[in-house]
Short mmCIF file of C-alpha atoms in Angstrom, two decimals:
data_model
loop_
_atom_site.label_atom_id
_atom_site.label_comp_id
_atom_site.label_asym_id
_atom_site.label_seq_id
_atom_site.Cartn_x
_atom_site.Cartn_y
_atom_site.Cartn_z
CA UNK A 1 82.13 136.35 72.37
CA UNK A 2 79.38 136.65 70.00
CA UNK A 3 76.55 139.59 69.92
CA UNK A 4 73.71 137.40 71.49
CA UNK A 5 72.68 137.39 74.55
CA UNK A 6 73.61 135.41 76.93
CA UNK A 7 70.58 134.70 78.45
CA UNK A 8 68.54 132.27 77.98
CA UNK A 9 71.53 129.95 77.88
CA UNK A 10 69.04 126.81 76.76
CA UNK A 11 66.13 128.81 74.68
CA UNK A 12 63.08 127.34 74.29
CA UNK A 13 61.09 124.51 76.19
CA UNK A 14 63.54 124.31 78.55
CA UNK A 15 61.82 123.75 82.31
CA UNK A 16 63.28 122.88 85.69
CA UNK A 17 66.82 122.86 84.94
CA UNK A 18 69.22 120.49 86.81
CA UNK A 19 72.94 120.42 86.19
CA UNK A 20 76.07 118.38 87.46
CA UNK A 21 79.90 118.35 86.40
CA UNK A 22 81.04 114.84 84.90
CA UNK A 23 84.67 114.13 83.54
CA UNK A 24 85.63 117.75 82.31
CA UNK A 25 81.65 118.57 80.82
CA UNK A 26 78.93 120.76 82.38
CA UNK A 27 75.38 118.20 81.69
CA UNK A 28 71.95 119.76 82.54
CA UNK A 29 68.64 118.12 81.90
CA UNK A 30 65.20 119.17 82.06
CA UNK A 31 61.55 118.41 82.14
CA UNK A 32 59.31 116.81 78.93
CA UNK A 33 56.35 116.15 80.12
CA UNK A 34 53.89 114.53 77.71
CA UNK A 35 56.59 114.62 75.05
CA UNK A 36 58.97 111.44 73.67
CA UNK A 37 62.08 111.13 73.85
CA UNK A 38 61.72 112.68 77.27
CA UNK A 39 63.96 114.69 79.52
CA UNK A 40 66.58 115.85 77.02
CA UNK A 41 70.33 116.58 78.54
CA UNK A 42 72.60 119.22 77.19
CA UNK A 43 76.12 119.17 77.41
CA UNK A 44 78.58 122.65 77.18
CA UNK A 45 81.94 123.27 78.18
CA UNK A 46 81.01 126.52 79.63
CA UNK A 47 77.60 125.97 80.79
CA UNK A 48 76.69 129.19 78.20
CA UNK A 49 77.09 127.85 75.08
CA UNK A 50 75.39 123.88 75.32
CA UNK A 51 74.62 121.25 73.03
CA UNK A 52 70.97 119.13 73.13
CA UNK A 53 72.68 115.69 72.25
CA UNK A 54 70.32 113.46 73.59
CA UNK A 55 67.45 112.10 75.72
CA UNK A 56 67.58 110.39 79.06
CA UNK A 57 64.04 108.56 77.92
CA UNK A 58 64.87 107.27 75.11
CA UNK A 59 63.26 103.90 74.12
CA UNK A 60 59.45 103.28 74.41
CA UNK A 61 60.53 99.68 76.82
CA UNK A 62 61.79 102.41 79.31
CA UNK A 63 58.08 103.66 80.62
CA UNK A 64 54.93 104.66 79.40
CA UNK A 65 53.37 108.20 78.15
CA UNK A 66 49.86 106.69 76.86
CA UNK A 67 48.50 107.90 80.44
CA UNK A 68 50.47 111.01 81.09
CA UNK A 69 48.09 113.54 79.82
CA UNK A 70 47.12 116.69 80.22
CA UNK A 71 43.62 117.15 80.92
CA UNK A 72 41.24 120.20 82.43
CA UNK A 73 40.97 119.96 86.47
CA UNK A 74 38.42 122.73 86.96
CA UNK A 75 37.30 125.92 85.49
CA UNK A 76 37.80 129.28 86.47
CA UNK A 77 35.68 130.49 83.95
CA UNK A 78 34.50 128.80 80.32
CA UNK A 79 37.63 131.38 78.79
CA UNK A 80 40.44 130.37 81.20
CA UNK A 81 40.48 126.90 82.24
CA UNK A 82 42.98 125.14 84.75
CA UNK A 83 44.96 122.67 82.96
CA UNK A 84 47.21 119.95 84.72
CA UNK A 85 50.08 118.81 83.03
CA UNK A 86 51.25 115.29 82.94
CA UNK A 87 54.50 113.37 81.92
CA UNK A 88 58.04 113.81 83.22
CA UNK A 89 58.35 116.26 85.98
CA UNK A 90 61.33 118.32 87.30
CA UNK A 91 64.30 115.10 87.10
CA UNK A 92 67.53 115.95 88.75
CA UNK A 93 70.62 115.00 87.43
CA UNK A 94 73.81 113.92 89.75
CA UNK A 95 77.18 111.85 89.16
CA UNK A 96 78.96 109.40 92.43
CA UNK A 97 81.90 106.94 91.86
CA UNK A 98 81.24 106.64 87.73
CA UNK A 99 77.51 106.28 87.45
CA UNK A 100 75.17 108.87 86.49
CA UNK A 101 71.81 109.15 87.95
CA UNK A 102 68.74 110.88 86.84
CA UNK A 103 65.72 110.66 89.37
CA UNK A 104 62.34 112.39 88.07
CA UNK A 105 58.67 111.65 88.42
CA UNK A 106 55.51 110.69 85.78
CA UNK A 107 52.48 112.22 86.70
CA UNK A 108 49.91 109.97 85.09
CA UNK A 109 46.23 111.26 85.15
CA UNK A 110 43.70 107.98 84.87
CA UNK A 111 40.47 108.53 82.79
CA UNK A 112 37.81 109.01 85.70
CA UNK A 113 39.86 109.50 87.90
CA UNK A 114 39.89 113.12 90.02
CA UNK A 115 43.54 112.92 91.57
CA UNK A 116 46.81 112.02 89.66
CA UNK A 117 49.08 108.95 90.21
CA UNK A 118 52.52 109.67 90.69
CA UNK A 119 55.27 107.18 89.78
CA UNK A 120 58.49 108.25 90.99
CA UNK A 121 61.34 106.59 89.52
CA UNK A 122 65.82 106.81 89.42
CA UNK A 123 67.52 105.58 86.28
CA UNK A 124 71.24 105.06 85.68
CA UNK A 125 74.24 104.73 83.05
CA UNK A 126 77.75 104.83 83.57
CA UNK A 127 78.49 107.07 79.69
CA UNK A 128 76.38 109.93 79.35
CA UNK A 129 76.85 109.99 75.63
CA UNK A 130 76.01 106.87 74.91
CA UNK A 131 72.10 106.60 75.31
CA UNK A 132 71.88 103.34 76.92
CA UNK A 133 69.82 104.67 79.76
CA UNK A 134 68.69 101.80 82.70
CA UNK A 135 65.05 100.88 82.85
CA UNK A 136 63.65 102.76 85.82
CA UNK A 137 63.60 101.48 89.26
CA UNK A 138 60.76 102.89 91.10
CA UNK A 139 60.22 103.95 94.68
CA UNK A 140 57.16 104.71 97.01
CA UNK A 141 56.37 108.50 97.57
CA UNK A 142 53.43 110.40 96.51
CA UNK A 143 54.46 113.83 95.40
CA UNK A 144 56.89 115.27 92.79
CA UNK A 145 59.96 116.99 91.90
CA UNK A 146 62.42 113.96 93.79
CA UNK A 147 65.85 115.19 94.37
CA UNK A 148 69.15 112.57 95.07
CA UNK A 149 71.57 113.88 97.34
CA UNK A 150 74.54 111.51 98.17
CA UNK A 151 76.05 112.35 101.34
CA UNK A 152 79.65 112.39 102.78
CA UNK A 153 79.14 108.89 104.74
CA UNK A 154 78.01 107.27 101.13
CA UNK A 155 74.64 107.31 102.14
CA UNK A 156 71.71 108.60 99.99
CA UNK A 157 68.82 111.07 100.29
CA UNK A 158 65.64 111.44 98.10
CA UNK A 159 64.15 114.64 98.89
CA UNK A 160 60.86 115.70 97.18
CA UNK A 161 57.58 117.95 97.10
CA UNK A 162 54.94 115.51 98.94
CA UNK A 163 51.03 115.55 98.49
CA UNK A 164 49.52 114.52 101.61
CA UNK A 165 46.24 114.25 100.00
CA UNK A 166 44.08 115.71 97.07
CA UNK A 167 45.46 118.37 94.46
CA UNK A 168 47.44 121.22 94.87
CA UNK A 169 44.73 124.00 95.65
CA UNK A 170 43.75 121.35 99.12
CA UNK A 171 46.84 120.03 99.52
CA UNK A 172 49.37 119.66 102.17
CA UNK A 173 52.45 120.08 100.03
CA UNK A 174 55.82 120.07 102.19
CA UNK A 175 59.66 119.18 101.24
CA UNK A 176 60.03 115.37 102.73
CA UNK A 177 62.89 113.55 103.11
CA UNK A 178 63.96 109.83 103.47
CA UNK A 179 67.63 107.32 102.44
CA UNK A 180 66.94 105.07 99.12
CA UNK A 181 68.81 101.92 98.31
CA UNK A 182 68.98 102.98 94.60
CA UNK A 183 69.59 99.53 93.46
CA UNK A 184 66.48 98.37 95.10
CA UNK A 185 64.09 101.48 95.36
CA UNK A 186 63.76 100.68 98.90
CA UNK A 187 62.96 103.12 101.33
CA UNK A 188 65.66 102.85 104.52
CA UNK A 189 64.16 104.99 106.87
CA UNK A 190 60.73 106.48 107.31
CA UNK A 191 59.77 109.51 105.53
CA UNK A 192 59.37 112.44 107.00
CA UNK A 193 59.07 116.20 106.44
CA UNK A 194 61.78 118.83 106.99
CA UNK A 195 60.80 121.91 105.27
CA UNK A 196 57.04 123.67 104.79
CA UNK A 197 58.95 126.51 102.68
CA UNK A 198 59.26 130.15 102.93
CA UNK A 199 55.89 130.87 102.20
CA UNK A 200 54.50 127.71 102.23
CA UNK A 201 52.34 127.90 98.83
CA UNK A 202 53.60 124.88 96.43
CA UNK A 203 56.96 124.46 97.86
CA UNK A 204 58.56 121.94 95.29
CA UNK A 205 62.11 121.34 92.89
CA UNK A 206 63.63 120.82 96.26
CA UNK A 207 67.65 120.09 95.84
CA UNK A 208 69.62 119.78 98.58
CA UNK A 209 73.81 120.73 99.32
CA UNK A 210 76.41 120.23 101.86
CA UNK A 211 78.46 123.07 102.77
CA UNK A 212 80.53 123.82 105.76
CA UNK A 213 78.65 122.06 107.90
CA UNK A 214 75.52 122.80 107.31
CA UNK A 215 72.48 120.96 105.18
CA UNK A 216 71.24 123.71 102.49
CA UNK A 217 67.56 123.15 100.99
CA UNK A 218 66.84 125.03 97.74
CA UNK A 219 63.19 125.11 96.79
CA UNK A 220 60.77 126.92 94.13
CA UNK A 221 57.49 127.94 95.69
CA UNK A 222 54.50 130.18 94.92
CA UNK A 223 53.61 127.98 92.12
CA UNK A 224 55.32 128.52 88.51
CA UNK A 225 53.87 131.65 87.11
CA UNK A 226 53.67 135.88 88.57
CA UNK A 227 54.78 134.18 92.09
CA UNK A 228 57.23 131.80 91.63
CA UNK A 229 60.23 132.28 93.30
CA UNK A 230 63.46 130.74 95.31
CA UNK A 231 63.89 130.13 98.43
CA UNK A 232 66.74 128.33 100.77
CA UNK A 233 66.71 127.30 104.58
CA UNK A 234 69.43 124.94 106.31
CA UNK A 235 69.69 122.93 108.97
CA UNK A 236 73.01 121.12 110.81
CA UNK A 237 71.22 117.84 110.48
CA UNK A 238 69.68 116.63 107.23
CA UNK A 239 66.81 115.22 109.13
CA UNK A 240 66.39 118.90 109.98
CA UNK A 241 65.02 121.41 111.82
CA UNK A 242 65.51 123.86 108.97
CA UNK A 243 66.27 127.56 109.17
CA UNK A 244 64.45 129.63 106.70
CA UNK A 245 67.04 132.45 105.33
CA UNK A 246 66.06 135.38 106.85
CA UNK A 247 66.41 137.29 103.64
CA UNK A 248 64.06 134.60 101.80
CA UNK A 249 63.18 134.54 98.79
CA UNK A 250 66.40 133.87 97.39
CA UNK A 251 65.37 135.11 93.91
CA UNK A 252 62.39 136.73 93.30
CA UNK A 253 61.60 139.33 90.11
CA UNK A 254 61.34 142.45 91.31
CA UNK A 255 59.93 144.17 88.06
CA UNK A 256 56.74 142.93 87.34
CA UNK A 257 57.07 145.01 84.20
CA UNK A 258 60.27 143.21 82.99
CA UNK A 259 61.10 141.17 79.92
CA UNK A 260 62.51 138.29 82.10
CA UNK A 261 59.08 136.84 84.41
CA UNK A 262 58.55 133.75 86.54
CA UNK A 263 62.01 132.73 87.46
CA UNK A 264 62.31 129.91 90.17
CA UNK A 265 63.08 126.13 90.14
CA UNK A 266 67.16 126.11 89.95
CA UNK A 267 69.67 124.36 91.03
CA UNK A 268 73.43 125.48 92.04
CA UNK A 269 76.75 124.43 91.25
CA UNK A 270 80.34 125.24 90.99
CA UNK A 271 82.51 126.18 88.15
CA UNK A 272 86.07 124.99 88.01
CA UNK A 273 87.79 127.95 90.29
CA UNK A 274 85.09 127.18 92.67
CA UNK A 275 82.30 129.87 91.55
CA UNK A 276 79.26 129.30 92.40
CA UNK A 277 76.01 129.72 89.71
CA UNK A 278 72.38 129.04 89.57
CA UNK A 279 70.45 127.72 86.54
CA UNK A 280 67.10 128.35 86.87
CA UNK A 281 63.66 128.59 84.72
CA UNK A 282 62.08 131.65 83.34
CA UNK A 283 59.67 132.97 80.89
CA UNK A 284 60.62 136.54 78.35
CA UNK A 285 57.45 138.56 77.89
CA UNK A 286 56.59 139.96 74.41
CA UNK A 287 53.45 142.02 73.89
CA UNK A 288 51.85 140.57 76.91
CA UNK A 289 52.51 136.83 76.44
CA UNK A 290 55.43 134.28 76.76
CA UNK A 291 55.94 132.46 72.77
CA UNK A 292 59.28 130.72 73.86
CA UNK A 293 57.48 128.84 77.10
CA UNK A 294 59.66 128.15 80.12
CA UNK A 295 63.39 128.62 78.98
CA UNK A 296 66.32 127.82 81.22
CA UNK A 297 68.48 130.82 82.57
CA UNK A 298 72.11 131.96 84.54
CA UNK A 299 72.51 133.80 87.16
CA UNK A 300 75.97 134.29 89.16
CA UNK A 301 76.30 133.73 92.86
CA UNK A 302 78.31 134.58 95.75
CA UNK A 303 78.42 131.83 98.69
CA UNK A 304 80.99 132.36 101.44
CA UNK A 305 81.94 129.73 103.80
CA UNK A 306 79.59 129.38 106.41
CA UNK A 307 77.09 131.99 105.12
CA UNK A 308 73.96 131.79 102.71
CA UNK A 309 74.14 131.97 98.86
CA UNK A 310 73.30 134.97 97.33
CA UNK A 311 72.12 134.76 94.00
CA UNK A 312 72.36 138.23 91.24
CA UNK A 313 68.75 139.21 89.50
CA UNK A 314 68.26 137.19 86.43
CA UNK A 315 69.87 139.56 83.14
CA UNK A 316 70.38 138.80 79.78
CA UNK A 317 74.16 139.49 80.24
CA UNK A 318 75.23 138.63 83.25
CA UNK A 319 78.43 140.24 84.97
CA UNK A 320 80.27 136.88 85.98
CA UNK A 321 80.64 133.75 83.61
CA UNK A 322 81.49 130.55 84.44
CA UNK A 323 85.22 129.07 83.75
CA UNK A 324 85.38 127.34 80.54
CA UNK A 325 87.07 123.89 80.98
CA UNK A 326 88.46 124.59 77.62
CA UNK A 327 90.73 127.35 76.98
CA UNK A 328 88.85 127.66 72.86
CA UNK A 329 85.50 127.45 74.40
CA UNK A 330 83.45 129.57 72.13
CA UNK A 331 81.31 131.52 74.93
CA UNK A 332 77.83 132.90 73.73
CA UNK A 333 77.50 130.64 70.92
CA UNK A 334 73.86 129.72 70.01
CA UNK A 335 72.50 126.48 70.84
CA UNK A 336 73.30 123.45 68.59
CA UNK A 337 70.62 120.73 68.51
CA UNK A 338 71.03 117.18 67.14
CA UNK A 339 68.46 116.72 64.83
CA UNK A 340 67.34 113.49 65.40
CA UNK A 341 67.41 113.99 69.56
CA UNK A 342 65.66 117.24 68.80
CA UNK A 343 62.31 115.34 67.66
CA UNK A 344 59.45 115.05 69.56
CA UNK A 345 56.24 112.97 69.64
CA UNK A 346 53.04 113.64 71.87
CA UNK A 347 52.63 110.34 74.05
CA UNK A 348 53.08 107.15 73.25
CA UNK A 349 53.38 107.54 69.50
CA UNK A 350 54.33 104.65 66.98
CA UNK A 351 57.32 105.36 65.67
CA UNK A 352 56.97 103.07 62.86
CA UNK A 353 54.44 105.49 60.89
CA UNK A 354 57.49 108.16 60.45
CA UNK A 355 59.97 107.79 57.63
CA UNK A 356 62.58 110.40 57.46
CA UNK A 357 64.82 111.27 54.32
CA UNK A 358 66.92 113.90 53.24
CA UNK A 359 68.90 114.65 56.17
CA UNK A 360 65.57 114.62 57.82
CA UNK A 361 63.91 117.47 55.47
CA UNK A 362 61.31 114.71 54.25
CA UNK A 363 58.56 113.09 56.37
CA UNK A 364 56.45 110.31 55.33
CA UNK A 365 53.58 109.82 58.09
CA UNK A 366 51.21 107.20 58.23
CA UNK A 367 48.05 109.50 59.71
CA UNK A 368 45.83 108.08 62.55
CA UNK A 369 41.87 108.31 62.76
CA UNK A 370 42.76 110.35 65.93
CA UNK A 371 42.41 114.04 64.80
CA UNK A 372 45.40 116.30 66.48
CA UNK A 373 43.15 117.46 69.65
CA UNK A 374 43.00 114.24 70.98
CA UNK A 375 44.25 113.51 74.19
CA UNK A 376 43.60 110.02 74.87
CA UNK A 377 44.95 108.24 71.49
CA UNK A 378 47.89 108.32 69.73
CA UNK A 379 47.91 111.17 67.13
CA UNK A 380 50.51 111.11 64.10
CA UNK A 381 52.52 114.32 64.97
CA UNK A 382 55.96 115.36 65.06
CA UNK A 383 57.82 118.00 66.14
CA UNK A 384 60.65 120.76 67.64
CA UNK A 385 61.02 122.77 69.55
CA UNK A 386 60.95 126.21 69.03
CA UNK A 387 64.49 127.51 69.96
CA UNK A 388 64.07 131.39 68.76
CA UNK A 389 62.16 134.38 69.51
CA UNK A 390 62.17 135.38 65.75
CA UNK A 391 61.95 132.87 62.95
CA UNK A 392 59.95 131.19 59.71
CA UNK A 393 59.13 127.69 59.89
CA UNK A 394 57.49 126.12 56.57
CA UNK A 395 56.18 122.70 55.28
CA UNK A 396 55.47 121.48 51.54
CA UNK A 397 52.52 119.30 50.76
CA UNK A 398 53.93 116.55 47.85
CA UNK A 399 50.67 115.78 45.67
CA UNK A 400 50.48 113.06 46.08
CA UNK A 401 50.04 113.18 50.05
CA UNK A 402 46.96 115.17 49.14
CA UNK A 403 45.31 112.73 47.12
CA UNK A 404 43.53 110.27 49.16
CA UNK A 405 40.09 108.36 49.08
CA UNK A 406 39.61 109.23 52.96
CA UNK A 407 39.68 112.78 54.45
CA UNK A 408 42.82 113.72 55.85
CA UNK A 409 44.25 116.82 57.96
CA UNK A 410 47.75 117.28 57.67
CA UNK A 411 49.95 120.43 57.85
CA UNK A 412 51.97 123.08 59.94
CA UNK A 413 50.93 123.02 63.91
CA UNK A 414 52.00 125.90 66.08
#
């Protein structure tokens, strides 16, 4: 065991966590958003100590980014506007019978247009590590967050956070349910709801289990900042009606005060003795504000047969580990990052106008008339993300970069 902390166990830009157990290997996956390569997946022995080894989204013939922008929906006031995110939202990540499916969803926002378009889409590959990802096939719902659940009779479930109409703050937004042909996209039965939430404000991330019995939903809700939280309900038919646990929310930060803020959207799984765990999002606060962004955190938790999950309070260290599938796992070991996975564009970006030398220490970029605030065009920009609290991060302009019979902008972004 090393002296770090435990927690976060994937630090920095590291949203919506989903995890799975393939062949011997703990992979998780996350959200990108506006960012290519999209959804990266991690890989770990342990799930503590995890490797980013590649991206799910990996070639520019897979989808589009040029409309997934981010753009302002309304203002609060001229100091705090409301932004709305686009890109790759919440994916889940599950294994049946050899193949390995991702399901996620691409929020694109139109120019004009006041409401967002949601394409909701399952991809497939039968070897995780190597990168040949299927094109998407898409299927009809309009909401987010689209969970796969494959159930004991071989059929299976999308489950997912549906917009009846308009945007979130005049929005019906419930957990739906319907069986997918994932071959096809086809819908095989009619939609239809099964869970308002706990609270009912935002419930989304929905991922549902089978357990003695009984149908478990997880869901965040309370939208993802002071509120958010988990919750869980069940039901002995998948079609529902749901219980809500009694004891709801499931996890919830009690200290407002604390360095650990926002947690919610997680998923559970087993170890192998059978322990069950929840990764989940969070924020650390520092001086009032969150550098890192959403990170992805552990948490231990106890499930007896027949019963309802409980999950510990998100720590640094927590008490209970998983079970290393390998007897020299090196638990607590910082995260290791591929370098070339680890790069990130904005959008659709053009590849072509970055050469990279020297073990990737030297850049060569083409620039764009687009100036770096753009949201519409593609900008020449680059990037990583930031994987610790603490750091220096440095760039050196060659002179000849500077000389130029145009006006350029170049430099270090933050």
């Amino acid at each position: 065991m090393t002296g770090r902390d435990i927690n976060p166990i994937i630090p920095g830009f590291a949203p919506d966590p989903s995890i799975t157990f393939i062949n011997g290997k703990f992979f998780l996956v996350t959200s990108s958003f506006h960012l290519f390569p999209g959804l990266p997946l991690y890989v770990s022995d342990d799930a503590i100590s995890w490797k980013h080894f590649g991206n799910a989204i990996n070639k520019k013939s897979q989808l589009s980014l040029l409309k997934s922008r981010t753009r302002i929906i309304r203002e609060a006031n001229e100091q705090d506007p409301l932004l709305a995110t686009g890109g790759l939202y919440a994916p889940t990540i599950r294994h049946r019978s050899g193949v390995t499916y991702i399901t996620c969803t691409n929020a694109i926002h139109e120019e004009g247009e006041s409401h967002p378009k949601f394409e909701n889409f399952v991809i497939s590959t039968t070897n995780v590590f190597g990168g040949n990802w299927s094109d998407p096939v898409y299927f009809d719902f309009h909401g987010i967050d689209p969970d796969i659940f494959f159930d004991d009779d071989g059929r299976t479930y999308i489950a997912g956070s549906s917009y009846v109409r308009g945007l979130p703050w005049i929005t019906k937004i419930a957990i739906d349910c319907f069986e997918i042909d994932l071959q096809s996209g086809t819908k095989l039965t009619d939609q239809k709801e099964i869970w308002e939430g706990y609270s009912k404000v935002v419930p989304e991330g929905p991922h549902l289990y089978k357990r003695g019995g009984w149908y478990y939903l997880l869901a965040a809700e309370g939208g993802t900042t002071e509120g958010h939280r988990i919750t869980i309900s069940r039901s002995r038919s998948i079609w529902g009606p749901y219980e809500s646990y009694e004891k709801n929310p499931l996890l919830d930060v009690c200290d407002p005060t604390g360095y650990i803020q926002h947690t919610g959207h997680g998923d559970l799984f087993q170890d192998l003795d059978g322990q069950w765990h929840l990764v989940c999002l969070g924020v650390r606060k520092k001086q009032g504000c969150y550098p890192m962004g959403r990170e992805t955190f552990i948490a231990p938790v106890v499930w007896h047969e027949g019963g309802w999950p409980l999950v510990d309070p998100i720590v640094l260290n927590p008490g209970v580990l998983p079970k290393p599938t390998l007897c020299n796992s090196s638990v607590g070991t910082p995260l290791v990052c591929d370098a070339e996975a680890g790069r990130v564009y904005i959008r659709d970006s053009d590849l072509s106008r970055f050469q990279f030398s020297d073990a990737g220490q030297t850049i060569v970029i083409d620039p764009l008339p687009a100036s770096f605030a753009e949201y519409t065009q593609p900008i020449a920009f680059v990037g990583a993300r930031q994987r610790s609290m603490v750091g220096k991060a440095t760039v050196l302009l060659s002179d000849q970069s500077l000389r130029s019979p145009v006006d350029l902008e170049s430099g270090l972004a933050y």
